[in-house]
Short mmCIF file of C-alpha atoms in Angstrom, two decimals:
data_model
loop_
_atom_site.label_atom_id
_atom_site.label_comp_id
_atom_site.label_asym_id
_atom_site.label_seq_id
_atom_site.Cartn_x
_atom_site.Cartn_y
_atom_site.Cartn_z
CA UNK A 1002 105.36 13.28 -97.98
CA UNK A 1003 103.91 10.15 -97.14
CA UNK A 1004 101.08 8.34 -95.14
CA UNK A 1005 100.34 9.28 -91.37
CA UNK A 1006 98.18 7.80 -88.05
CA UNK A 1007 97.04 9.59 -84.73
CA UNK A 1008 97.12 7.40 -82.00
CA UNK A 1009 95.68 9.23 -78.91
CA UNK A 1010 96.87 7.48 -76.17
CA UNK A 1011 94.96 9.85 -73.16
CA UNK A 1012 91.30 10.96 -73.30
CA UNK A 1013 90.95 14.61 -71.58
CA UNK A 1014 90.21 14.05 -68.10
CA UNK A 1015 86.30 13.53 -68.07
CA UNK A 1016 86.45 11.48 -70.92
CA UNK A 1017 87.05 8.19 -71.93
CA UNK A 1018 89.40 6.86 -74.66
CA UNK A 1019 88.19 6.02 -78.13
CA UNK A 1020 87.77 2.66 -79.28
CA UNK A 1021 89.86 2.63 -81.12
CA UNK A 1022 92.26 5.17 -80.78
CA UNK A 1023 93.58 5.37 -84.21
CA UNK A 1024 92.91 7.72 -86.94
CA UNK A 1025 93.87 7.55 -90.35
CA UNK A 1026 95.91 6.94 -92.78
CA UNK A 1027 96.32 10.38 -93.50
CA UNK A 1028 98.04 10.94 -96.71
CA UNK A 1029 100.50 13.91 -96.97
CA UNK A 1030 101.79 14.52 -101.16
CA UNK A 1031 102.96 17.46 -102.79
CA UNK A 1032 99.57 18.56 -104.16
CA UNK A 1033 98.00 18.86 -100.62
CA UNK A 1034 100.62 19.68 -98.63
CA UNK A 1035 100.08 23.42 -98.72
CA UNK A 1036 97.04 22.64 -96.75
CA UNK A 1037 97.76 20.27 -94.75
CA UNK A 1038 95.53 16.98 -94.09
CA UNK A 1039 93.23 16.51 -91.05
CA UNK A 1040 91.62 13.81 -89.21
CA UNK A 1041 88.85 14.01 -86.94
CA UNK A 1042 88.77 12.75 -83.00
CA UNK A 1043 85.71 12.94 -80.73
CA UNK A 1044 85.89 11.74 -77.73
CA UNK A 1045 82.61 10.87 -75.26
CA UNK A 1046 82.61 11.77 -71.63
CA UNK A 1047 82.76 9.18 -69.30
CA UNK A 1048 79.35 8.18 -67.99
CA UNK A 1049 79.81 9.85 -63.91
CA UNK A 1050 77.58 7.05 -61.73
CA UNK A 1051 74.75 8.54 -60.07
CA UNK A 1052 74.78 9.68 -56.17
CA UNK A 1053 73.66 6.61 -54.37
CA UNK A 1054 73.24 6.17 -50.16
CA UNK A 1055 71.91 3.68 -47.79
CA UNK A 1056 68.20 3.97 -46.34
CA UNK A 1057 68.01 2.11 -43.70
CA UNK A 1058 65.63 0.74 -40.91
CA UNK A 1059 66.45 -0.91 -37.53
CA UNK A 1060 64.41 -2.87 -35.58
CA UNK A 1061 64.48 -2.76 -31.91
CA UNK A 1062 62.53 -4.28 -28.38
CA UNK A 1063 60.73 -1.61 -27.24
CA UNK A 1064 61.76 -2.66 -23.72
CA UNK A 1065 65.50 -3.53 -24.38
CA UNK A 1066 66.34 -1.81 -26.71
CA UNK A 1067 67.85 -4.96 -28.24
CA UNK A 1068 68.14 -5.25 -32.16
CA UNK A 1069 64.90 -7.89 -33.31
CA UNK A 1070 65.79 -10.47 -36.14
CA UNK A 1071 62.90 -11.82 -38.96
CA UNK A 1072 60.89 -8.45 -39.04
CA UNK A 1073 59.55 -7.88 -42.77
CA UNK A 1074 60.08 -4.43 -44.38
CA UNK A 1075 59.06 -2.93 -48.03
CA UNK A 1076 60.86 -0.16 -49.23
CA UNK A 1077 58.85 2.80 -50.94
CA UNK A 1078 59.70 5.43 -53.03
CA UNK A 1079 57.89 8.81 -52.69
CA UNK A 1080 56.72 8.89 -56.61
CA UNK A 1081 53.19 10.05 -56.75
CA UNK A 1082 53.76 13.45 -55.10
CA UNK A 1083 51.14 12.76 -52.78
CA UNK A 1084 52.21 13.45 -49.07
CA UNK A 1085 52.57 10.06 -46.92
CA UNK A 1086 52.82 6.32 -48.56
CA UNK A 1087 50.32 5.25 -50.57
CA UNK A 1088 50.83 1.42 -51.36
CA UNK A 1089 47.73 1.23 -53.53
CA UNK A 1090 44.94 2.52 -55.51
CA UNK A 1091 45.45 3.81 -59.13
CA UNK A 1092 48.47 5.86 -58.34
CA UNK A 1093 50.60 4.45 -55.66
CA UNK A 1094 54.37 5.35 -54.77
CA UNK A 1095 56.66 2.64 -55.60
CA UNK A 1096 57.81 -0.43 -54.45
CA UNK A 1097 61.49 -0.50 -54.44
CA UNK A 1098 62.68 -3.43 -51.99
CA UNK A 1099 61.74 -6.26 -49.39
CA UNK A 1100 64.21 -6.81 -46.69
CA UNK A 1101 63.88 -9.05 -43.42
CA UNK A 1102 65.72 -7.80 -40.70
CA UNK A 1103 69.20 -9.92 -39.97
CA UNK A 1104 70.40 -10.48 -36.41
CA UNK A 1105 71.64 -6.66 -36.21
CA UNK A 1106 68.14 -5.84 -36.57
CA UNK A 1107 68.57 -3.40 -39.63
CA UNK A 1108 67.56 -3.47 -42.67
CA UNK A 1109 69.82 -1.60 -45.63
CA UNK A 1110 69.10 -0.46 -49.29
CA UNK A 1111 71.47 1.55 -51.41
CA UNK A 1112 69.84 3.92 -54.08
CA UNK A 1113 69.38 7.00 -55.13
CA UNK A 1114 68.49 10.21 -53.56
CA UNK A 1115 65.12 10.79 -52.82
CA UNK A 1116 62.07 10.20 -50.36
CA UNK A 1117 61.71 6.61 -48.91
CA UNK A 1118 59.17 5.12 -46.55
CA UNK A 1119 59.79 1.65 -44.69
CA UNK A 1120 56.81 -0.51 -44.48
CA UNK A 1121 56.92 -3.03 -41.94
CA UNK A 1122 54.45 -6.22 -42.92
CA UNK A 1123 55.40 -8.55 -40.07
CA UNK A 1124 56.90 -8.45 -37.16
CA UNK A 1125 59.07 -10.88 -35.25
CA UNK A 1126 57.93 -14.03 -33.26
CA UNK A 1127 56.43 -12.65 -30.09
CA UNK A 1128 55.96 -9.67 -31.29
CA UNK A 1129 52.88 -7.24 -32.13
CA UNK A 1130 52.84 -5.51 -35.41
CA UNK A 1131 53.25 -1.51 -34.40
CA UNK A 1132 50.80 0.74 -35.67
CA UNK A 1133 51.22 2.72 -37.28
CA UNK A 1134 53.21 0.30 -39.78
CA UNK A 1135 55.50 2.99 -42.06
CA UNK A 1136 58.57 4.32 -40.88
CA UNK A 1137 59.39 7.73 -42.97
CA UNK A 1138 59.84 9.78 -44.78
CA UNK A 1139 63.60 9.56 -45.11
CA UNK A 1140 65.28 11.82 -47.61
CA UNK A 1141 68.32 10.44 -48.96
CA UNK A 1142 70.20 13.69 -50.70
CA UNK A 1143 73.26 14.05 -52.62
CA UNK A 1144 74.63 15.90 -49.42
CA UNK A 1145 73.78 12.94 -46.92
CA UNK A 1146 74.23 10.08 -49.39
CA UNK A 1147 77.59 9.47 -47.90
CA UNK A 1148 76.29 8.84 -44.02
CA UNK A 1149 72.90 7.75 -45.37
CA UNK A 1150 69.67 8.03 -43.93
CA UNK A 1151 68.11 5.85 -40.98
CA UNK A 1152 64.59 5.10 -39.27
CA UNK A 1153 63.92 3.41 -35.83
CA UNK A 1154 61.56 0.97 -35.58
CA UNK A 1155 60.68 -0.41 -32.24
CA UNK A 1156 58.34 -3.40 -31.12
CA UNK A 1157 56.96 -4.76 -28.17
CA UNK A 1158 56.66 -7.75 -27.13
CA UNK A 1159 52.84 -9.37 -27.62
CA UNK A 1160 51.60 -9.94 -24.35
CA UNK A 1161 51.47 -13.49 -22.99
CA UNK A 1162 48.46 -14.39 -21.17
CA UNK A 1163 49.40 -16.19 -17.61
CA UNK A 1164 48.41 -19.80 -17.36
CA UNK A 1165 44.98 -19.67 -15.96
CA UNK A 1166 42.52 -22.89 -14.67
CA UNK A 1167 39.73 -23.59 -13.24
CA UNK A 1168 38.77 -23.67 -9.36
CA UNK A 1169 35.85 -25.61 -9.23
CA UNK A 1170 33.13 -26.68 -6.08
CA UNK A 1171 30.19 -28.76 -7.19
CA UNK A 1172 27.15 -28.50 -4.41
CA UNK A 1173 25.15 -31.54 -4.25
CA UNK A 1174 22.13 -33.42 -2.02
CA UNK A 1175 24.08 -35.29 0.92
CA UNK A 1176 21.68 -38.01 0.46
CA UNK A 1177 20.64 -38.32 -3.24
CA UNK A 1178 24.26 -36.86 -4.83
CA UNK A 1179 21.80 -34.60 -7.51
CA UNK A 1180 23.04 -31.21 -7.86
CA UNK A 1181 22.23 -28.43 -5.77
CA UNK A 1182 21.38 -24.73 -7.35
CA UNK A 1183 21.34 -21.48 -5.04
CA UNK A 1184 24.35 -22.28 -2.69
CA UNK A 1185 26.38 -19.02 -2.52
CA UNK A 1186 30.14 -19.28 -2.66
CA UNK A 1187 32.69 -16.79 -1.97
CA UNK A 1188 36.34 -17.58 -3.52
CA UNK A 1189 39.24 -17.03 -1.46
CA UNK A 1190 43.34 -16.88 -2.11
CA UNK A 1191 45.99 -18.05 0.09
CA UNK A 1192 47.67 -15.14 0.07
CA UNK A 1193 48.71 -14.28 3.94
CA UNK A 1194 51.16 -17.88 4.28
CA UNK A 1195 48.92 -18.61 7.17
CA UNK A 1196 47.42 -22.40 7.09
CA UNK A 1197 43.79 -22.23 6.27
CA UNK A 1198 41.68 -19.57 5.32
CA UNK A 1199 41.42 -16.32 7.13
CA UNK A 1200 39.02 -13.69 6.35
CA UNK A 1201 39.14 -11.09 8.79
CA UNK A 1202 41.53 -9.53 11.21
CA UNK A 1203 44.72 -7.23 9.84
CA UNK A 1204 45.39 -9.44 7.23
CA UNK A 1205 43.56 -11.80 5.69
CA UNK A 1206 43.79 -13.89 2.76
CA UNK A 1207 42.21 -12.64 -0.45
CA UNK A 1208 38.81 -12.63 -1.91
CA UNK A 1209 39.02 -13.45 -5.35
CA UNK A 1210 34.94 -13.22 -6.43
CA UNK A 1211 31.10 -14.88 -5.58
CA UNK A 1212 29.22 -17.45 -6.99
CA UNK A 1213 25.97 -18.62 -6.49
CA UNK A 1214 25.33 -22.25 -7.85
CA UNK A 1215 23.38 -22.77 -10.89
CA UNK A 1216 21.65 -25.68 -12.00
CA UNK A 1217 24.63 -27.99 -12.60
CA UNK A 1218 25.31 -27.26 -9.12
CA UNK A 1219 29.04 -26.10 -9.86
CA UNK A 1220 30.11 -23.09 -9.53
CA UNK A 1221 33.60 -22.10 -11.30
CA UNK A 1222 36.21 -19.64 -11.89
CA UNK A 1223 38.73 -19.05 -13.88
CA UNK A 1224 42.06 -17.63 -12.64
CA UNK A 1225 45.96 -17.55 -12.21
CA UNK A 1226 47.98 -20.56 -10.11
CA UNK A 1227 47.66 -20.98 -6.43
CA UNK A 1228 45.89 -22.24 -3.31
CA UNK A 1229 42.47 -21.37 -3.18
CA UNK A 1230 39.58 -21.89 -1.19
CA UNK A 1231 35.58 -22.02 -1.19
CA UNK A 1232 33.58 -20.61 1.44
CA UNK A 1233 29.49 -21.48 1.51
CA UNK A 1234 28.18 -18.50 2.45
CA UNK A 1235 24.63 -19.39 2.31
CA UNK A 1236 22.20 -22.94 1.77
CA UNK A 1237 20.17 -23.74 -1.20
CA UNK A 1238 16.56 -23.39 0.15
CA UNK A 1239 15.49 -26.00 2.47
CA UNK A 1240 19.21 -27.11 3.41
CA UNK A 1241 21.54 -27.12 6.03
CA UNK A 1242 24.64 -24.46 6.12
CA UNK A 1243 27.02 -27.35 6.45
CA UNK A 1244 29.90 -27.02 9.37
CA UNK A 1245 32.78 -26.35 8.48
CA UNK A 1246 31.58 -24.44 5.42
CA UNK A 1247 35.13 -23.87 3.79
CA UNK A 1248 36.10 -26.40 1.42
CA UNK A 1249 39.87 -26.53 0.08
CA UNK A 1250 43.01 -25.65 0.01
CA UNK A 1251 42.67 -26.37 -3.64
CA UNK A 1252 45.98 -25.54 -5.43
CA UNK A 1253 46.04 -24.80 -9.20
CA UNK A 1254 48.99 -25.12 -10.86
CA UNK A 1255 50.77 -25.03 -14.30
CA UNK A 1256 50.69 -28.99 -14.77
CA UNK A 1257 46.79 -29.39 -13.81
CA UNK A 1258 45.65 -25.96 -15.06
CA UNK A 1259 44.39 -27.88 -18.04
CA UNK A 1260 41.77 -29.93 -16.00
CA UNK A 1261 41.35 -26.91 -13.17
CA UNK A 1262 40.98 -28.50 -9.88
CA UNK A 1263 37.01 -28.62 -7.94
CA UNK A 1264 35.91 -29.64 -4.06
CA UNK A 1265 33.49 -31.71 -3.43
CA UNK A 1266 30.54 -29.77 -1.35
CA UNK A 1267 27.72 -31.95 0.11
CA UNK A 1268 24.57 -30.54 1.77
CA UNK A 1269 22.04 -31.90 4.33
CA UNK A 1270 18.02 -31.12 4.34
CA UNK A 1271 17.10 -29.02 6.73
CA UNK A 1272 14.97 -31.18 8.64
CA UNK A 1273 11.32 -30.59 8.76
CA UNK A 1274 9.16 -30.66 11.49
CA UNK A 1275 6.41 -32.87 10.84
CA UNK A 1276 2.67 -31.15 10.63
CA UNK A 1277 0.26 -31.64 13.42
CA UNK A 1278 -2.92 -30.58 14.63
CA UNK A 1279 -4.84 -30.50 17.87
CA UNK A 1280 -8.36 -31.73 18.58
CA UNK A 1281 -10.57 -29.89 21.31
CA UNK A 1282 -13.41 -31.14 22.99
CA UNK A 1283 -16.30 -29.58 24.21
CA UNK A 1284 -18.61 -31.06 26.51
CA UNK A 1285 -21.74 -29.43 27.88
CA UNK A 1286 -24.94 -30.34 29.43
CA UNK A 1287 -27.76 -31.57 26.94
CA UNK A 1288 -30.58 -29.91 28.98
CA UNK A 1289 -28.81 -26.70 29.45
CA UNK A 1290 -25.63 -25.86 27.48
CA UNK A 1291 -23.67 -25.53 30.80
CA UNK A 1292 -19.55 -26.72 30.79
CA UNK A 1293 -19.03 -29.75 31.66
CA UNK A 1294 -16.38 -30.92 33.98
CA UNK A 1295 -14.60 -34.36 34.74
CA UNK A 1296 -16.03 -36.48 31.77
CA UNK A 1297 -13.01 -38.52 30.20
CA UNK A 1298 -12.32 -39.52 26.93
CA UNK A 1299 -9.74 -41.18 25.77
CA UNK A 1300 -8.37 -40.75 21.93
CA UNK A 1301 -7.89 -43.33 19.52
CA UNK A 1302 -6.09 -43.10 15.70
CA UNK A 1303 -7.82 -44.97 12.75
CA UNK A 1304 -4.61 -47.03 12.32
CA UNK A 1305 -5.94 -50.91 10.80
CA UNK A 1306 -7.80 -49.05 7.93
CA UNK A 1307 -10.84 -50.71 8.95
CA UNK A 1308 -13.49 -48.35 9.84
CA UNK A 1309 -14.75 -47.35 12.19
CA UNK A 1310 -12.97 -47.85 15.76
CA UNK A 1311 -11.68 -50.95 16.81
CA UNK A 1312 -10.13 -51.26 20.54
CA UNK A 1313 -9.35 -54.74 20.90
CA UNK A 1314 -8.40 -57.70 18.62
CA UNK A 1315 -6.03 -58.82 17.02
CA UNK A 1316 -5.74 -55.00 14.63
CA UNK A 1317 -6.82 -53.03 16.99
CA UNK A 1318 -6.36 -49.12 15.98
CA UNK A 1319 -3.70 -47.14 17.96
CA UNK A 1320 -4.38 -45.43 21.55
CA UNK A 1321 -3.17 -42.16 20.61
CA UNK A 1322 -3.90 -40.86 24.59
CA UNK A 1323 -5.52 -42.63 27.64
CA UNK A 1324 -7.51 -40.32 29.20
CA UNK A 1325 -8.53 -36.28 29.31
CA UNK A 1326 -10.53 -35.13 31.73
CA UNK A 1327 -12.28 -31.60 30.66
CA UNK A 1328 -11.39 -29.22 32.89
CA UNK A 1329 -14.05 -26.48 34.64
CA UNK A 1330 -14.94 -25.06 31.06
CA UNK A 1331 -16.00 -28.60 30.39
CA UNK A 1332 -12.74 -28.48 27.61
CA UNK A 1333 -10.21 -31.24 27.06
CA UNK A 1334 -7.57 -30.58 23.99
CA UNK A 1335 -5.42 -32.98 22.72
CA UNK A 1336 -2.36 -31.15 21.11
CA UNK A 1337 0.41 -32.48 19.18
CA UNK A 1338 -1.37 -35.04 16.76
CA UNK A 1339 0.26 -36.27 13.77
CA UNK A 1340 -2.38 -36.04 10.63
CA UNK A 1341 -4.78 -38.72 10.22
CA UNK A 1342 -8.03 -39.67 10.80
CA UNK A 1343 -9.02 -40.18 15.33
CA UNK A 1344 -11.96 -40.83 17.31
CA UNK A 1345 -13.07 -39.92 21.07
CA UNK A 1346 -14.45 -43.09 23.74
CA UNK A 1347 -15.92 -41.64 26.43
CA UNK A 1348 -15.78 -43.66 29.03
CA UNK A 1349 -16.30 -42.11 32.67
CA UNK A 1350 -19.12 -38.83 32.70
CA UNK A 1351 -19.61 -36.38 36.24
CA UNK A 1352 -21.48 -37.32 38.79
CA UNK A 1353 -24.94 -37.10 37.98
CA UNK A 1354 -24.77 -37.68 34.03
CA UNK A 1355 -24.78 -40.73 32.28
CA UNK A 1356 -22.60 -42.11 29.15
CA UNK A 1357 -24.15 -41.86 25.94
CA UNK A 1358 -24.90 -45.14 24.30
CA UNK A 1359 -22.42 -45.00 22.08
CA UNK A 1360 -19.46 -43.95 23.53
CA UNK A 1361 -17.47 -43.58 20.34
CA UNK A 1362 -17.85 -40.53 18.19
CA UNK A 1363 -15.77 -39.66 15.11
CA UNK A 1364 -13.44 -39.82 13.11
CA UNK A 1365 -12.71 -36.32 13.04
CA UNK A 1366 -9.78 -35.77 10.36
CA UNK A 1367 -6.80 -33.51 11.49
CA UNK A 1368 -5.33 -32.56 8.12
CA UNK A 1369 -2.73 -30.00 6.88
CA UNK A 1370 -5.25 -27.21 6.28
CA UNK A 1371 -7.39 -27.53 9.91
CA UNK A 1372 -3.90 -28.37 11.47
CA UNK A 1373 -3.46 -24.56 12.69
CA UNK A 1374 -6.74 -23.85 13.84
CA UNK A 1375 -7.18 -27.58 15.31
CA UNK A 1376 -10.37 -29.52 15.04
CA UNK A 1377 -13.24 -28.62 17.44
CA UNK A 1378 -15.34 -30.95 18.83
CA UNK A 1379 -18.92 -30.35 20.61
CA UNK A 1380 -20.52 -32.85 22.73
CA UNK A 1381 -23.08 -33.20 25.36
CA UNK A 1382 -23.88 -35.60 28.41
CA UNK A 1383 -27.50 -35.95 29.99
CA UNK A 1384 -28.21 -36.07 33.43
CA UNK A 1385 -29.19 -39.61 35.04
CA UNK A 1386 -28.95 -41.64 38.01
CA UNK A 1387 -26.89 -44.30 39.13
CA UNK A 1388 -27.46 -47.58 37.08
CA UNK A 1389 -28.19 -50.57 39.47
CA UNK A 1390 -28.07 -54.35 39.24
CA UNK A 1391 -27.84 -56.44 35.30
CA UNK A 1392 -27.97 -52.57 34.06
CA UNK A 1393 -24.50 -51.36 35.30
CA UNK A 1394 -21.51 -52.03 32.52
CA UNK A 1395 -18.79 -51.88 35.70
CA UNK A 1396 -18.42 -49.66 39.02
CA UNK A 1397 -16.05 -47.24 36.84
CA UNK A 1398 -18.74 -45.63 35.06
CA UNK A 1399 -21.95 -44.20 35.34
CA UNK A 1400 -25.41 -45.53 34.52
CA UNK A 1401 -25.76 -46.80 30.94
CA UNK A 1402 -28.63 -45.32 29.09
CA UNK A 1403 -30.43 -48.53 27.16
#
């Protein structure tokens, strides 16, 4: 008889030991002992961790194949039993993680079986985002939880643009400096390693593009470094092709891209033959309308802006030809006059005629719109005899009429 205590010093395997381990007193006397006494031990399992693995993503160079540090992943749980990730709306899957890729280029969770996606938010400098974004689904199972599961995730590299300026030519008056529009450019590229610019034959440098000036006169493009050259193809209106017409080398480069480099391209007026005229005379008989041969005139331009025609003087006008003599169709033309305003002194008549008594007749007006058909003249001589004595003028001419 007396008082008793259980210790249990080992829980069944699975289990865990109580806390505490003691039961009792138990109290043995004579009254109970026929039945004994009892105590009562339960014992809980021990709590078995769940099955976790790694889900993992690693980020590569598409090109390389080299592992890509600072990419930024999400980790989603497949929860909505909707196929795909869904990241939003009023039932999305959920959000387990964020990771940013270290310098081996993976990400790494550890959790429990199931279906993951990796969503990648932002990719590493110099990089483009891919697109799709989501990398999955992985399914993480009790039976691969040991290896874990893995996705690939490759980017490439966001394209740089090359350095690019501009090649400039500015086109302007070789007299005034004011821009010129409607020169026509071709661009050309060194490209052959032969000094200056060579456009035909088996290998000629390169044409780049065209250009015709616009009001500003310049004409630009914008392209990669090197030696370039402009070649005027054709004149603005009512200008010269100048000679040479290449202009350059011009050579762009990295350190002047920003301010693009431009030839200067001057041109000259084409020059313009002035407008003139003609005047044709003819004379004919008074009585009889007959030709006229051997009367002479000569031709004189209003030149002192006084008018009518002054031949001597201090202001005389200007002697524009000394003397025509019309030939057997009684005609005399005078060609090649500049515009302006002449007049016609006759001053020696055939045999047998006499001068009119005033010599002088005009002004006839050559002008811009008569200048192609010329300015036609009629006059007429009468017949007469031989002035004598006070009435003759000089022995050059023929009788005066008074």
């Amino acid at each position: 008889m007396g008082t008793y205590y259980w210790r249990e010093t080992a829980a069944p395997d699975g289990y865990e030991l109580p806390d505490p381990n003691v039961f009792g007193p138990l109290v043995l006397t004579e009254d109970n002992a026929d039945q004994g006494v009892q105590v009562e031990a339960v014992n809980s399992q021990t709590p078995v961790p769940p099955v976790t693995g790694e889900v993992r993503v690693r980020k590569t160079d598409s090109d390389t194949g080299d592992p890509l540090a600072g990419a930024y992943f999400e980790l989603w749980r497949e929860t909505n039993g909707v196929d795909g990730l869904q990241t939003d709306g009023t039932d999305p899957d959920t959000h387990v993680s964020d990771c940013t890729t270290p310098a081996n280029g993976v990400c790494t969770a550890t959790t429990v079986p199931g279906t993951y996606y990796w969503r990648e938010t932002e990719a590493p400098d110099g990089y483009d985002l891919p697109d799709p974004n989501v990398f999955g689904p992985l399914t993480l199972t009790e039976d691969n939880a040991e290896d874990g599961v893995q996705a690939e995730a490759v980017n490439t590299k966001t394209p740089v643009p090359p350095v690019t300026g501009e090649v400039r030519v500015h086109k302007t008056d070789a007299e005034t400096g004011d821009p010129l529009a409607g020169a026509d450019f071709e661009l050309w590229r060194e490209t052959n390693n032969t000094p200056g610019l060579q456009t035909i034959g088996i290998n000629p440098d390169t044409h780049v593009s065209d250009c015709t000036t616009p009001a500003n006169g310049v004409c630009t493009a914008t392209t990669v470094p090197g030696t370039y050259y402009w070649r005027e193809t054709a004149a603005p209106d009512g200008y010269d092709l100048p000679d040479p017409n290449v202009f350059g080398p011009l050579t762009l480069t990295e350190a002047n891209a920003e301010d693009g480099v431009q030839a200067e391209a001057v041109n000259s007026k084409t020059p313009v033959p002035p407008v003139t005229g003609s005047l044709t005379l003819d004379k004919t008989d008074a009585k009889n309308g007959e030709p006229l041969p051997g009367a002479v005139f000569e031709l004189w331009r209003e030149s002192n802006d006084v008018p009518g025609l002054q031949t001597g003087g201090a202001n005389p006008d200007t002697l524009a030809d000394a003397g025509c003599s019309t030939d057997q169709d009684g005609q005399c033309t005078f060609d090649d006059l500049p515009l302006g305003e002449y007049y016609l002194r006759e001053i020696a008549v055939p045999e047998g005629y006499v001068l009119p008594a005033n010599p002088v007749s005009g002004p006839y007006e050559v002008t811009e719109e008569n200048s192609e058909e010329g300015v036609t003249v009629e006059l007429a001589n009468d017949r007469g005899e031989p002035c004598k004595g006070k009435d003759c003028k000089d022995d050059t001419h023929k009788a005066a009429r008074g």
